[in-house]
Amino acid sequence: MVRWGDGVDRVYACFPTSYLHQHHGTHRQPVAAEEGEHDTVSEFGKGLPTRYYDEPPSSDEEAATADGSTADDGDGDGGGDGNSCFGPVPLRRVRRGLWRPRHLRQYIQGGTLVRQKKTRVAGHSELFFDLIIVSCLAALGHQARDKFGDSGDLQKIFLLYTVVWFSWRDTVFLINVLGSESDLLETVATLLIMLPLTGIGVGSHDLLTSTSTAVPASCFVSFLFISVGLLLASRATPPPVPSADPAPNPNFDAAAASDLSSSVDAEAPATATFPYLVIAAAITLVAATPYLAAAFVSSKSAIIGLLWAGVALNFPREALMQWIATRRVVGRPNLVIPAVNIEALSERYGLLTIIVTGESLLSILFEASSVLTANTDRVSVVRLYVASAFGLTIAYSFYSWYFSVDNELLPHGRHAIRFHRSTAIIWTHLHLLYHAAILFTATGVGLAVRAASLVLPPPASALAVAVRAGGGAPESDFESAARWATVLAWAATAILSALIGAAHQGGPRAWTRRIRLPLRVLTVLGVAVALGVAGQERVGALALLGILAAVGLGCSLVEQVAVAADCVGLFRRENGEEGQYVGQPRGVEAKHRAARRRESQAPSDV
């Protein structure tokens, strides 16, 4: 059995959500960077030695150069082999235009990352796919506002949300590995994946009754399409040969003869493969079976239990594939395996965070419009606008925490995906809970805005007299269950954001992180418990929103100042002895100091 300490210092295998990082041992290490090879350093931290390959030829170029033909020989027939416009070459062009050959956008071999040099950008299909995520989250948020605080409804919403989130993650991985070609295959595949997600959003309001069959079936079909996509991806062609290589690499030929998802050993025959993507497709299909079973049962408790079983199987699915990839890599330096683009992946997670945070604004606008049209005589416009401003401030504090504090990497720090395989798993899975917490917070904020804007009717009305006689409050009641759900979701959002930030390698300058993150956790927990215990009588809905906005904004601004101080090394003097070794690996500082002591103790030549 291969253990982590047997000839291997550390293996960074973050498949499928990160690069496979360099592992140290007795086998060959990457050579020094030459022309076309670079040691990548970006805002995500130092990465693997990197080689870049040329852009693949376009569809027309590939089709025109096939069989030795040219694009056009001047005879007007559209090809250089004498065929008519209905000949094989033009038809091949059409086919390749509709279904472009795909290859790995980046891969790892021998501790070196091979990728395109250009920056990856989101394609039209990716952006269009995000629309269904927005729609599903809006539908789930609208349902949560109906019975917010009811544990059964919140449980049902969370279960459906996990299916949408897992489908989004798998689709992002597929596009990241193969790139966006914007051909017919990609657009049709995007449509097919969006169809079952639409079914989830349409039937989410009535999951346990009239749509008890349609919604679980939609969940299963969503994962089924993901599995088919993984199988199609496993049959793609290998990437082009790096331009820096003088001759074709035999490993590429072996991969082309077997599987894109295969790990090929140079010393083994070409048939010795390990199909990662095929195994990933099989595991995805197995994890989807509880949703298929839920479509054929009528018991409400059985449906909920099977949905929880689906979550339990899908949650560790990514970690299982990373573990399999890690075990396969140990001791085999010449493997060719897929990798993902960390910059594009991090951008996609950030974009989804913005989308989910936008649910807060949508909730505020929805509740404001509904309360204005339904209770015109009881609405205080001033309180409505103040409460809406507080709600926007709460959403901004989430945005500020995530982008300006917790995911702001310091100099010489490392992104969680590049730091270690365990931190990569933690970072990605924390987003599942983090986005759910934002969704529930947005729902509670919208209901609090509604409650804060409703006041007593005119003094002469019978309703006002009755309320005064009963000792009613000057604003609409904000139920205790909804209050607790709101403040706890707000605290969970702040804490999960802190955990996401803690997953990164802070580096030697992250001096304030050990102080500000625990203080944030204690602060938000204390505020949440205090507001929940206080109740409607002591702290109304408007005051509750104001307190949450003030605490969130204040903490985020203070932490931004602390992060800025860490970035410039305020607590590590750059000109002092302590600051001379900022950013260098552990042990380097002691080595340099020992060398300086030896130099000072050496006899002088004078």
Coordinates of C-alpha atoms in Angstrom, one line a residue:
M1 CA 0.0 0.0 0.0
V2 CA 1.3 3.4 -0.9
R3 CA 1.3 5.8 2.0
W4 CA 1.8 9.6 2.0
G5 CA 5.2 9.3 3.5
D6 CA 6.7 6.6 1.3
G7 CA 9.1 8.4 -1.0
V8 CA 6.6 11.2 -1.5
D9 CA 6.8 14.4 0.5
R10 CA 3.4 15.7 -0.5
V11 CA 1.0 15.1 -3.4
Y12 CA -1.3 17.9 -4.4
A13 CA -4.0 16.1 -6.4
C14 CA -7.0 18.4 -6.7
F15 CA -8.8 16.7 -9.5
P16 CA -11.3 17.7 -10.7
T17 CA -11.3 21.2 -9.1
S18 CA -7.7 22.2 -9.3
Y19 CA -4.3 21.6 -10.8
L20 CA -2.3 18.6 -9.8
H21 CA 0.5 20.1 -7.9
Q22 CA 4.1 19.1 -8.0
H23 CA 5.0 16.1 -5.9
H24 CA 8.5 15.4 -4.5
G25 CA 10.1 12.0 -4.4
T26 CA 12.6 9.8 -6.1
H27 CA 11.2 10.2 -9.5
R28 CA 12.2 12.8 -12.1
Q29 CA 11.6 16.5 -11.2
P30 CA 10.7 19.2 -13.7
V31 CA 13.7 20.7 -15.4
A32 CA 14.5 24.4 -15.3
A33 CA 12.3 26.7 -17.3
E34 CA 13.5 27.2 -20.9
E35 CA 11.9 29.0 -23.7
G36 CA 8.2 28.4 -23.7
E37 CA 8.4 27.2 -20.0
H38 CA 7.5 29.5 -17.1
D39 CA 7.1 29.2 -13.4
T40 CA 3.6 30.6 -13.1
V41 CA 3.0 33.3 -10.5
S42 CA -0.3 35.1 -10.4
E43 CA -2.6 36.6 -7.8
F44 CA -3.5 33.0 -6.9
G45 CA 0.0 32.2 -5.8
K46 CA 3.0 30.4 -7.2
G47 CA 2.0 27.5 -9.4
L48 CA 3.6 24.7 -11.3
P49 CA 6.2 25.1 -14.0
T50 CA 4.2 25.8 -17.1
R51 CA 4.6 25.2 -20.8
Y52 CA 2.3 26.9 -23.4
Y53 CA 1.0 25.4 -26.6
D54 CA -0.1 27.1 -29.7
E55 CA -3.7 27.8 -30.6
P56 CA -5.4 24.8 -32.3
P57 CA -6.3 25.4 -35.9
S58 CA -9.8 26.5 -36.8
S59 CA -12.4 24.2 -38.2
D60 CA -11.9 25.5 -41.7
E61 CA -8.2 25.1 -41.5
E62 CA -8.5 21.6 -40.1
A63 CA -10.9 20.6 -42.8
A64 CA -9.1 22.3 -45.6
T65 CA -5.7 20.7 -44.8
A66 CA -7.1 17.2 -44.3
D67 CA -5.8 14.7 -46.9
G68 CA -3.3 17.3 -48.2
S69 CA -5.9 19.6 -49.6
T70 CA -5.9 23.4 -49.4
A71 CA -8.5 25.8 -48.5
D72 CA -9.0 27.1 -52.0
D73 CA -7.0 26.6 -55.2
G74 CA -8.6 29.4 -57.1
D75 CA -11.0 27.3 -59.2
G76 CA -14.0 28.5 -57.3
D77 CA -15.2 25.1 -56.1
G78 CA -14.3 25.9 -52.5
G79 CA -11.5 23.3 -52.2
G80 CA -8.2 22.4 -53.6
D81 CA -8.8 18.7 -54.5
G82 CA -11.2 19.4 -57.4
N83 CA -14.3 18.4 -55.6
S84 CA -17.5 20.3 -56.1
C85 CA -19.2 22.3 -53.4
F86 CA -21.0 19.1 -52.4
G87 CA -17.8 17.1 -52.2
P88 CA -16.4 15.6 -49.0
V89 CA -14.2 18.6 -48.0
P90 CA -17.0 21.2 -47.8
L91 CA -19.2 18.7 -45.9
R92 CA -16.4 18.1 -43.5
R93 CA -16.1 21.8 -43.0
V94 CA -19.8 22.0 -42.2
R95 CA -19.6 19.1 -39.8
R96 CA -16.5 20.5 -38.0
G97 CA -18.2 23.9 -37.8
L98 CA -21.2 22.3 -36.0
W99 CA -19.2 19.9 -33.9
R100 CA -15.7 21.1 -33.4
P101 CA -13.1 18.6 -32.2
R102 CA -12.3 19.1 -28.6
H103 CA -9.1 18.6 -26.6
L104 CA -7.9 19.2 -23.1
R105 CA -7.4 22.9 -22.5
Q106 CA -4.8 22.1 -19.9
Y107 CA -3.1 19.0 -18.5
I108 CA -0.3 18.0 -16.3
Q109 CA 2.6 15.7 -17.1
G110 CA 5.8 15.1 -15.1
G111 CA 5.0 17.9 -12.7
T112 CA 4.6 20.5 -15.5
L113 CA 1.4 22.2 -16.4
V114 CA 0.7 22.5 -20.1
R115 CA -1.9 25.1 -21.1
Q116 CA -2.8 27.8 -23.5
K117 CA -1.2 31.2 -22.9
K118 CA -4.2 33.3 -23.5
T119 CA -6.6 34.2 -20.7
R120 CA -9.7 32.1 -20.5
V121 CA -13.0 34.0 -20.9
A122 CA -16.5 32.9 -20.3
G123 CA -18.3 31.8 -23.4
H124 CA -21.9 32.7 -24.4
S125 CA -23.1 29.3 -23.5
E126 CA -21.7 29.6 -20.0
L127 CA -23.4 33.0 -19.4
F128 CA -26.7 31.8 -20.8
F129 CA -26.5 28.7 -18.5
D130 CA -26.3 31.1 -15.5
L131 CA -29.8 32.4 -16.4
I132 CA -31.3 29.1 -15.2
I133 CA -29.4 29.3 -12.0
V134 CA -30.8 32.8 -11.4
S135 CA -34.3 31.6 -12.2
C136 CA -34.1 28.6 -9.9
L137 CA -32.7 30.5 -7.0
A138 CA -35.4 33.1 -7.5
A139 CA -38.1 30.4 -7.5
L140 CA -36.7 28.8 -4.3
G141 CA -36.4 32.2 -2.6
H142 CA -40.0 33.0 -3.5
Q143 CA -41.1 29.8 -2.0
A144 CA -39.1 30.3 1.1
R145 CA -40.8 33.7 1.7
D146 CA -44.2 32.0 1.9
K147 CA -43.4 30.0 5.0
F148 CA -40.1 31.2 6.2
G149 CA -39.2 29.8 9.6
D150 CA -40.9 26.5 8.9
S151 CA -38.2 23.8 9.2
G152 CA -40.0 21.5 6.8
D153 CA -40.1 24.1 4.0
L154 CA -36.6 25.2 4.6
Q155 CA -35.4 21.6 4.4
K156 CA -37.2 21.1 1.2
I157 CA -35.7 24.2 -0.4
F158 CA -32.2 23.2 0.7
L159 CA -32.6 19.8 -0.9
L160 CA -33.6 21.2 -4.2
Y161 CA -31.0 23.9 -4.0
T162 CA -28.2 21.3 -3.7
V163 CA -29.3 19.6 -6.9
V164 CA -29.1 23.0 -8.8
W165 CA -25.7 23.7 -7.2
F166 CA -24.2 20.3 -8.0
S167 CA -25.4 20.5 -11.6
W168 CA -23.9 24.0 -11.9
R169 CA -20.6 22.8 -10.5
D170 CA -20.3 19.7 -12.8
T171 CA -21.2 21.8 -15.9
V172 CA -18.6 24.4 -14.9
F173 CA -16.0 21.6 -14.7
L174 CA -16.9 20.2 -18.1
I175 CA -16.6 23.6 -19.8
N176 CA -13.4 24.4 -17.9
V177 CA -11.7 21.2 -19.0
L178 CA -12.8 21.3 -22.6
G179 CA -13.3 25.0 -23.2
S180 CA -16.1 26.8 -24.8
E181 CA -16.4 26.3 -28.6
S182 CA -19.9 27.9 -29.0
D183 CA -20.7 25.2 -31.6
L184 CA -24.0 23.4 -32.1
L185 CA -23.0 20.6 -29.8
E186 CA -22.3 23.0 -26.9
T187 CA -25.5 25.0 -27.3
V188 CA -27.7 21.9 -27.5
A189 CA -25.9 20.4 -24.5
T190 CA -26.5 23.6 -22.6
L191 CA -30.2 23.5 -23.5
L192 CA -30.5 19.8 -22.4
I193 CA -28.9 20.5 -19.0
M194 CA -31.1 23.6 -18.5
L195 CA -34.4 21.7 -19.2
P196 CA -34.4 19.5 -16.0
L197 CA -33.2 22.5 -13.9
T198 CA -36.2 24.4 -15.2
G199 CA -38.4 21.5 -14.1
I200 CA -37.0 21.8 -10.6
G201 CA -37.8 25.5 -10.4
V202 CA -41.3 25.0 -11.8
G203 CA -42.3 22.3 -9.4
S204 CA -40.5 23.4 -6.3
H205 CA -43.6 25.0 -4.8
D206 CA -45.4 21.7 -4.7
L207 CA -42.7 19.1 -4.3
L208 CA -44.5 16.7 -1.9
T209 CA -47.9 16.7 -3.6
S210 CA -48.7 17.3 -7.3
T211 CA -45.1 17.5 -8.5
S212 CA -43.7 14.7 -6.3
T213 CA -42.8 12.7 -9.4
A214 CA -41.8 15.5 -11.8
V215 CA -39.3 17.2 -9.5
P216 CA -37.3 14.1 -8.4
A217 CA -37.3 12.9 -12.0
S218 CA -35.9 16.3 -13.1
C219 CA -33.2 15.9 -10.6
F220 CA -32.2 12.5 -11.9
V221 CA -32.3 13.7 -15.6
S222 CA -30.0 16.6 -14.7
F223 CA -27.3 14.3 -13.3
L224 CA -27.9 11.8 -16.2
F225 CA -27.1 14.6 -18.7
I226 CA -24.0 15.4 -16.7
S227 CA -22.9 11.8 -16.9
V228 CA -23.4 11.7 -20.6
G229 CA -21.4 14.9 -20.9
L230 CA -18.5 13.3 -19.0
L231 CA -18.6 10.3 -21.3
L232 CA -18.5 12.5 -24.3
A233 CA -15.6 14.5 -22.8
S234 CA -13.7 11.3 -22.3
R235 CA -13.7 10.6 -26.1
A236 CA -12.2 14.0 -27.0
T237 CA -8.9 14.4 -28.8
P238 CA -5.7 15.2 -26.9
P239 CA -4.3 18.7 -26.8
P240 CA -1.8 19.9 -29.4
V241 CA 1.9 19.2 -28.9
P242 CA 3.6 22.1 -27.0
S243 CA 5.6 24.3 -29.4
A244 CA 8.7 24.1 -27.2
D245 CA 9.0 20.3 -27.8
P246 CA 11.2 19.4 -30.7
A247 CA 9.3 16.2 -31.4
P248 CA 5.9 14.8 -30.6
N249 CA 5.6 13.3 -27.2
P250 CA 4.8 9.6 -27.3
N251 CA 2.5 10.0 -24.3
F252 CA 0.1 12.2 -26.4
D253 CA -0.1 9.4 -29.0
A254 CA -0.9 6.9 -26.3
A255 CA -3.6 9.1 -24.9
A256 CA -5.1 9.6 -28.4
A257 CA -5.2 5.9 -28.9
S258 CA -7.1 5.3 -25.7
D259 CA -8.8 8.0 -23.8
L260 CA -8.5 11.8 -23.1
S261 CA -9.3 11.0 -19.5
S262 CA -6.7 8.3 -19.2
S263 CA -3.4 8.6 -17.4
V264 CA -0.7 7.1 -19.6
D265 CA 2.6 5.9 -18.4
A266 CA 5.5 6.3 -20.9
E267 CA 7.0 3.0 -19.9
A268 CA 3.7 1.1 -20.2
P269 CA 1.9 0.1 -23.4
A270 CA -0.6 2.5 -24.9
T271 CA -3.5 0.4 -23.7
A272 CA -2.6 0.9 -20.1
T273 CA -5.1 3.6 -19.2
F274 CA -7.1 4.9 -16.3
P275 CA -10.3 6.7 -17.4
Y276 CA -11.0 9.3 -14.9
L277 CA -13.9 10.9 -16.7
V278 CA -15.5 7.6 -17.4
I279 CA -15.3 6.7 -13.7
A280 CA -16.6 10.2 -12.8
A281 CA -19.6 9.6 -15.1
A282 CA -20.4 6.3 -13.4
I283 CA -20.1 7.7 -9.9
T284 CA -22.3 10.6 -10.9
L285 CA -25.0 8.2 -12.2
V286 CA -24.8 6.1 -9.0
A287 CA -25.2 9.2 -6.9
A288 CA -28.3 10.2 -8.9
T289 CA -30.2 6.9 -8.2
P290 CA -31.9 8.1 -5.0
Y291 CA -33.6 10.9 -7.1
L292 CA -34.9 8.3 -9.5
A293 CA -36.2 6.2 -6.7
A294 CA -37.9 9.3 -5.2
A295 CA -39.9 9.7 -8.4
F296 CA -41.7 6.4 -7.8
V297 CA -42.7 6.7 -4.1
S298 CA -45.7 8.6 -2.7
S299 CA -44.8 8.9 0.9
K300 CA -43.6 12.4 1.9
S301 CA -41.1 11.1 4.4
A302 CA -39.7 8.7 1.9
I303 CA -39.3 11.4 -0.7
I304 CA -37.4 13.6 1.8
G305 CA -35.3 10.7 2.9
L306 CA -34.3 9.8 -0.6
L307 CA -33.5 13.4 -1.4
W308 CA -31.2 13.5 1.6
A309 CA -29.6 10.3 0.4
G310 CA -28.9 12.0 -2.9
V311 CA -27.2 14.9 -1.1
A312 CA -25.1 12.4 1.0
L313 CA -23.9 10.6 -2.1
N314 CA -23.2 13.8 -4.2
F315 CA -21.4 15.7 -1.4
P316 CA -18.3 13.5 -1.3
R317 CA -18.3 12.6 -5.0
E318 CA -15.7 15.3 -5.8
A319 CA -13.5 14.3 -3.0
L320 CA -13.7 10.6 -4.0
M321 CA -12.5 11.4 -7.5
Q322 CA -9.6 13.5 -6.1
W323 CA -8.6 10.6 -3.9
I324 CA -8.6 8.2 -6.8
A325 CA -6.6 10.6 -8.9
T326 CA -4.1 11.0 -6.1
R327 CA -3.6 7.3 -5.6
R328 CA -3.0 6.8 -9.3
V329 CA -0.3 9.6 -9.5
V330 CA 1.9 8.5 -6.6
G331 CA 5.2 7.1 -8.0
R332 CA 4.3 7.6 -11.7
P333 CA 5.9 10.9 -12.9
N334 CA 4.9 10.5 -16.6
L335 CA 1.2 10.4 -16.2
V336 CA -0.9 12.6 -18.5
I337 CA -4.0 13.7 -16.6
P338 CA -6.6 16.6 -17.0
A339 CA -6.3 19.8 -15.1
V340 CA -8.6 22.8 -14.7
N341 CA -7.9 26.5 -15.1
I342 CA -7.8 27.9 -11.7
E343 CA -8.4 31.5 -12.8
A344 CA -11.5 30.6 -14.8
L345 CA -12.8 28.3 -12.0
S346 CA -12.4 30.9 -9.3
E347 CA -14.1 33.5 -11.5
R348 CA -17.0 31.2 -11.9
Y349 CA -17.4 30.7 -8.2
G350 CA -17.2 34.4 -7.7
L351 CA -19.9 35.0 -10.4
L352 CA -22.2 32.5 -8.7
T353 CA -21.7 34.3 -5.4
I354 CA -22.7 37.6 -7.0
I355 CA -25.8 35.9 -8.5
V356 CA -26.8 34.5 -5.1
T357 CA -26.2 37.8 -3.4
G358 CA -28.4 39.4 -6.0
E359 CA -31.3 37.4 -4.5
S360 CA -31.1 39.8 -1.5
L361 CA -31.9 42.7 -3.8
L362 CA -34.6 40.7 -5.6
S363 CA -36.2 39.8 -2.3
I364 CA -36.2 43.5 -1.2
L365 CA -37.7 44.7 -4.4
F366 CA -40.3 41.9 -4.4
E367 CA -41.5 42.6 -0.9
A368 CA -41.5 46.3 -1.4
S369 CA -43.7 46.1 -4.4
S370 CA -46.0 43.6 -2.8
V371 CA -46.5 45.6 0.3
L372 CA -47.1 48.9 -1.6
T373 CA -49.8 47.3 -3.7
A374 CA -51.5 45.3 -1.0
N375 CA -51.4 47.6 2.1
T376 CA -51.3 51.1 0.7
D377 CA -52.9 52.7 3.8
R378 CA -50.5 51.1 6.3
V379 CA -47.2 51.6 4.5
S380 CA -44.7 54.1 5.7
V381 CA -42.7 55.1 2.7
V382 CA -39.9 56.5 4.8
R383 CA -39.5 53.3 6.8
L384 CA -39.7 51.3 3.6
Y385 CA -36.8 53.2 2.0
V386 CA -34.8 53.1 5.2
A387 CA -35.3 49.3 5.6
S388 CA -34.4 48.8 1.9
A389 CA -31.2 50.7 2.4
F390 CA -30.4 48.5 5.4
G391 CA -31.1 45.4 3.3
L392 CA -28.8 46.7 0.6
T393 CA -26.1 47.4 3.1
I394 CA -26.3 43.8 4.4
A395 CA -25.9 42.5 0.9
Y396 CA -22.9 44.8 0.4
S397 CA -21.3 43.5 3.5
F398 CA -21.5 40.0 2.2
Y399 CA -19.9 41.1 -1.1
S400 CA -17.2 43.0 0.7
W401 CA -16.3 40.1 3.0
Y402 CA -16.1 37.6 0.1
F403 CA -14.2 39.6 -2.5
S404 CA -12.3 42.3 -0.6
V405 CA -11.3 40.4 2.5
D406 CA -11.6 36.6 2.5
N407 CA -10.6 36.0 -1.1
E408 CA -8.0 38.8 -1.3
L409 CA -4.7 36.9 -1.4
L410 CA -1.7 38.6 0.2
P411 CA 1.7 38.7 -1.5
H412 CA 3.4 35.3 -1.3
G413 CA 0.1 33.7 -0.3
R414 CA -1.6 30.8 -2.2
H415 CA -5.2 30.2 -3.3
A416 CA -6.8 27.2 -1.5
I417 CA -7.0 25.3 -4.7
R418 CA -3.3 25.6 -5.2
F419 CA -2.4 25.2 -1.6
H420 CA -3.3 21.6 -0.9
R421 CA -5.8 19.0 -2.1
S422 CA -7.6 19.1 1.2
T423 CA -8.0 22.8 1.2
A424 CA -9.3 22.7 -2.4
I425 CA -12.0 20.3 -1.4
I426 CA -12.9 22.4 1.7
W427 CA -13.0 25.6 -0.3
T428 CA -15.3 24.3 -3.0
H429 CA -17.7 22.5 -0.7
L430 CA -17.9 25.5 1.7
H431 CA -19.5 27.4 -1.2
L432 CA -22.4 25.0 -1.2
L433 CA -23.3 25.9 2.3
Y434 CA -22.2 29.6 1.9
H435 CA -24.6 30.2 -1.0
A436 CA -27.4 28.5 0.8
A437 CA -26.9 30.7 3.8
I438 CA -27.0 33.8 1.6
L439 CA -30.2 32.6 0.0
F440 CA -31.9 32.1 3.4
T441 CA -30.5 35.5 4.6
A442 CA -31.9 37.2 1.6
T443 CA -35.3 35.7 2.2
G444 CA -35.3 36.9 5.9
V445 CA -34.2 40.3 4.9
G446 CA -37.0 40.7 2.4
L447 CA -39.6 39.7 5.1
A448 CA -38.0 42.1 7.6
V449 CA -38.3 44.9 5.1
R450 CA -41.9 44.1 4.6
A451 CA -42.6 44.0 8.4
A452 CA -40.6 47.2 9.0
S453 CA -42.6 49.2 6.4
L454 CA -46.0 48.3 7.8
V455 CA -47.3 50.6 10.5
L456 CA -50.6 51.1 12.4
P457 CA -53.6 52.4 10.3
P458 CA -54.9 55.9 10.9
P459 CA -55.9 56.7 14.5
A460 CA -59.6 57.0 13.8
S461 CA -59.9 53.5 12.2
A462 CA -61.4 50.7 14.1
L463 CA -58.4 48.5 13.5
A464 CA -56.1 51.1 15.1
V465 CA -58.3 51.2 18.2
A466 CA -58.3 47.5 18.5
V467 CA -54.6 47.2 18.2
R468 CA -54.0 49.9 20.8
A469 CA -56.4 48.2 23.2
G470 CA -54.4 45.0 22.8
G471 CA -51.0 46.8 23.2
G472 CA -49.9 46.2 19.6
A473 CA -46.5 47.3 18.3
P474 CA -46.2 50.3 16.0
E475 CA -45.0 48.0 13.1
S476 CA -46.1 44.7 11.7
D477 CA -45.1 41.6 13.6
F478 CA -41.9 39.7 12.5
E479 CA -42.5 36.2 13.7
S480 CA -40.1 34.6 16.2
A481 CA -39.2 31.7 13.9
A482 CA -38.6 34.0 10.9
R483 CA -36.5 36.2 13.2
W484 CA -34.3 33.4 14.4
A485 CA -33.9 32.0 10.8
T486 CA -32.8 35.4 9.6
V487 CA -30.2 36.2 12.2
L488 CA -28.8 32.6 12.2
A489 CA -28.6 32.6 8.4
W490 CA -26.8 36.0 8.5
A491 CA -24.3 34.7 11.1
A492 CA -23.8 31.5 9.1
T493 CA -23.0 33.6 6.0
A494 CA -20.4 35.6 7.8
I495 CA -18.8 32.5 9.5
L496 CA -18.7 30.5 6.3
S497 CA -17.1 33.4 4.4
A498 CA -14.4 33.5 7.1
L499 CA -13.9 29.7 6.7
I500 CA -13.5 30.2 3.0
G501 CA -10.9 32.8 3.6
A502 CA -9.1 30.6 6.2
A503 CA -8.8 27.9 3.5
H504 CA -6.2 30.0 1.6
Q505 CA -2.6 30.0 2.5
G506 CA -2.2 33.4 4.0
G507 CA 1.6 33.6 3.7
P508 CA 4.0 35.3 6.1
R509 CA 2.2 38.6 5.9
A510 CA -1.2 37.3 7.1
W511 CA -0.6 38.6 10.6
T512 CA -4.0 40.0 11.3
R513 CA -5.9 37.0 10.0
R514 CA -5.4 35.0 13.2
I515 CA -7.1 37.8 15.1
R516 CA -9.8 39.2 12.8
L517 CA -11.4 35.9 11.7
P518 CA -12.0 34.6 15.3
L519 CA -13.3 38.0 16.3
R520 CA -15.7 38.1 13.4
V521 CA -17.1 34.7 14.3
L522 CA -17.6 35.7 18.0
T523 CA -19.1 39.0 17.0
V524 CA -21.7 37.7 14.6
L525 CA -22.6 34.8 16.9
G526 CA -23.1 37.1 19.8
V527 CA -25.2 39.6 17.8
A528 CA -27.4 36.8 16.3
V529 CA -28.1 35.2 19.6
A530 CA -28.9 38.6 21.2
L531 CA -31.3 39.7 18.5
G532 CA -33.0 36.3 18.5
V533 CA -33.5 36.4 22.3
A534 CA -34.6 40.0 22.3
G535 CA -37.7 39.4 20.3
Q536 CA -40.1 41.7 18.5
E537 CA -41.1 43.6 21.7
R538 CA -37.5 44.9 22.3
V539 CA -36.1 45.1 18.8
G540 CA -38.4 45.6 15.9
A541 CA -37.8 44.6 12.3
L542 CA -36.4 48.0 11.3
A543 CA -34.0 48.0 14.3
L544 CA -33.0 44.4 13.5
L545 CA -32.1 45.3 9.9
G546 CA -30.2 48.4 11.1
I547 CA -28.1 46.4 13.6
L548 CA -27.3 43.7 11.1
A549 CA -26.3 46.3 8.5
A550 CA -24.2 48.2 11.0
V551 CA -22.3 45.2 12.3
G552 CA -21.7 43.7 8.9
L553 CA -20.6 46.9 7.3
G554 CA -18.4 47.9 10.3
C555 CA -16.7 44.5 10.5
S556 CA -16.1 44.3 6.7
L557 CA -14.6 47.8 6.6
V558 CA -12.3 47.2 9.6
E559 CA -11.2 44.0 8.1
Q560 CA -10.5 45.6 4.7
V561 CA -8.2 48.1 6.5
A562 CA -6.4 45.1 8.2
V563 CA -6.0 43.3 4.9
A564 CA -4.5 46.4 3.3
A565 CA -2.1 46.7 6.2
D566 CA -1.0 43.1 5.7
C567 CA -0.6 43.6 2.0
V568 CA 2.0 46.3 2.5
G569 CA 3.7 44.4 5.3
L570 CA 2.8 46.9 8.1
F571 CA 3.3 44.3 10.8
R572 CA 6.4 42.8 9.1
R573 CA 9.0 45.5 8.6
E574 CA 10.4 45.2 5.1
N575 CA 13.7 46.8 6.0
G576 CA 14.2 45.0 9.2
E577 CA 15.7 41.5 9.8
E578 CA 12.2 40.1 10.3
G579 CA 11.0 41.4 7.0
Q580 CA 13.9 40.3 4.9
Y581 CA 12.5 36.8 4.5
V582 CA 8.9 37.6 3.9
G583 CA 7.4 35.1 1.4
Q584 CA 10.2 32.7 1.4
P585 CA 9.6 29.0 2.3
R586 CA 9.8 27.7 5.8
G587 CA 13.4 27.1 6.8
V588 CA 15.0 29.6 4.4
E589 CA 15.0 32.3 7.0
A590 CA 17.0 30.1 9.5
K591 CA 19.4 29.0 6.7
H592 CA 20.2 32.6 5.8
R593 CA 20.6 33.7 9.4
A594 CA 23.0 30.8 10.0
A595 CA 25.0 31.8 6.9
R596 CA 25.2 35.3 8.1
R597 CA 26.5 34.2 11.5
R598 CA 29.2 32.1 9.9
E599 CA 30.3 35.0 7.8
S600 CA 30.5 37.3 10.8
Q601 CA 32.5 34.7 12.8
A602 CA 34.9 33.9 9.9
P603 CA 38.4 35.5 10.3
S604 CA 39.1 38.5 8.2
D605 CA 41.5 38.4 5.3
V606 CA 42.9 41.8 6.2

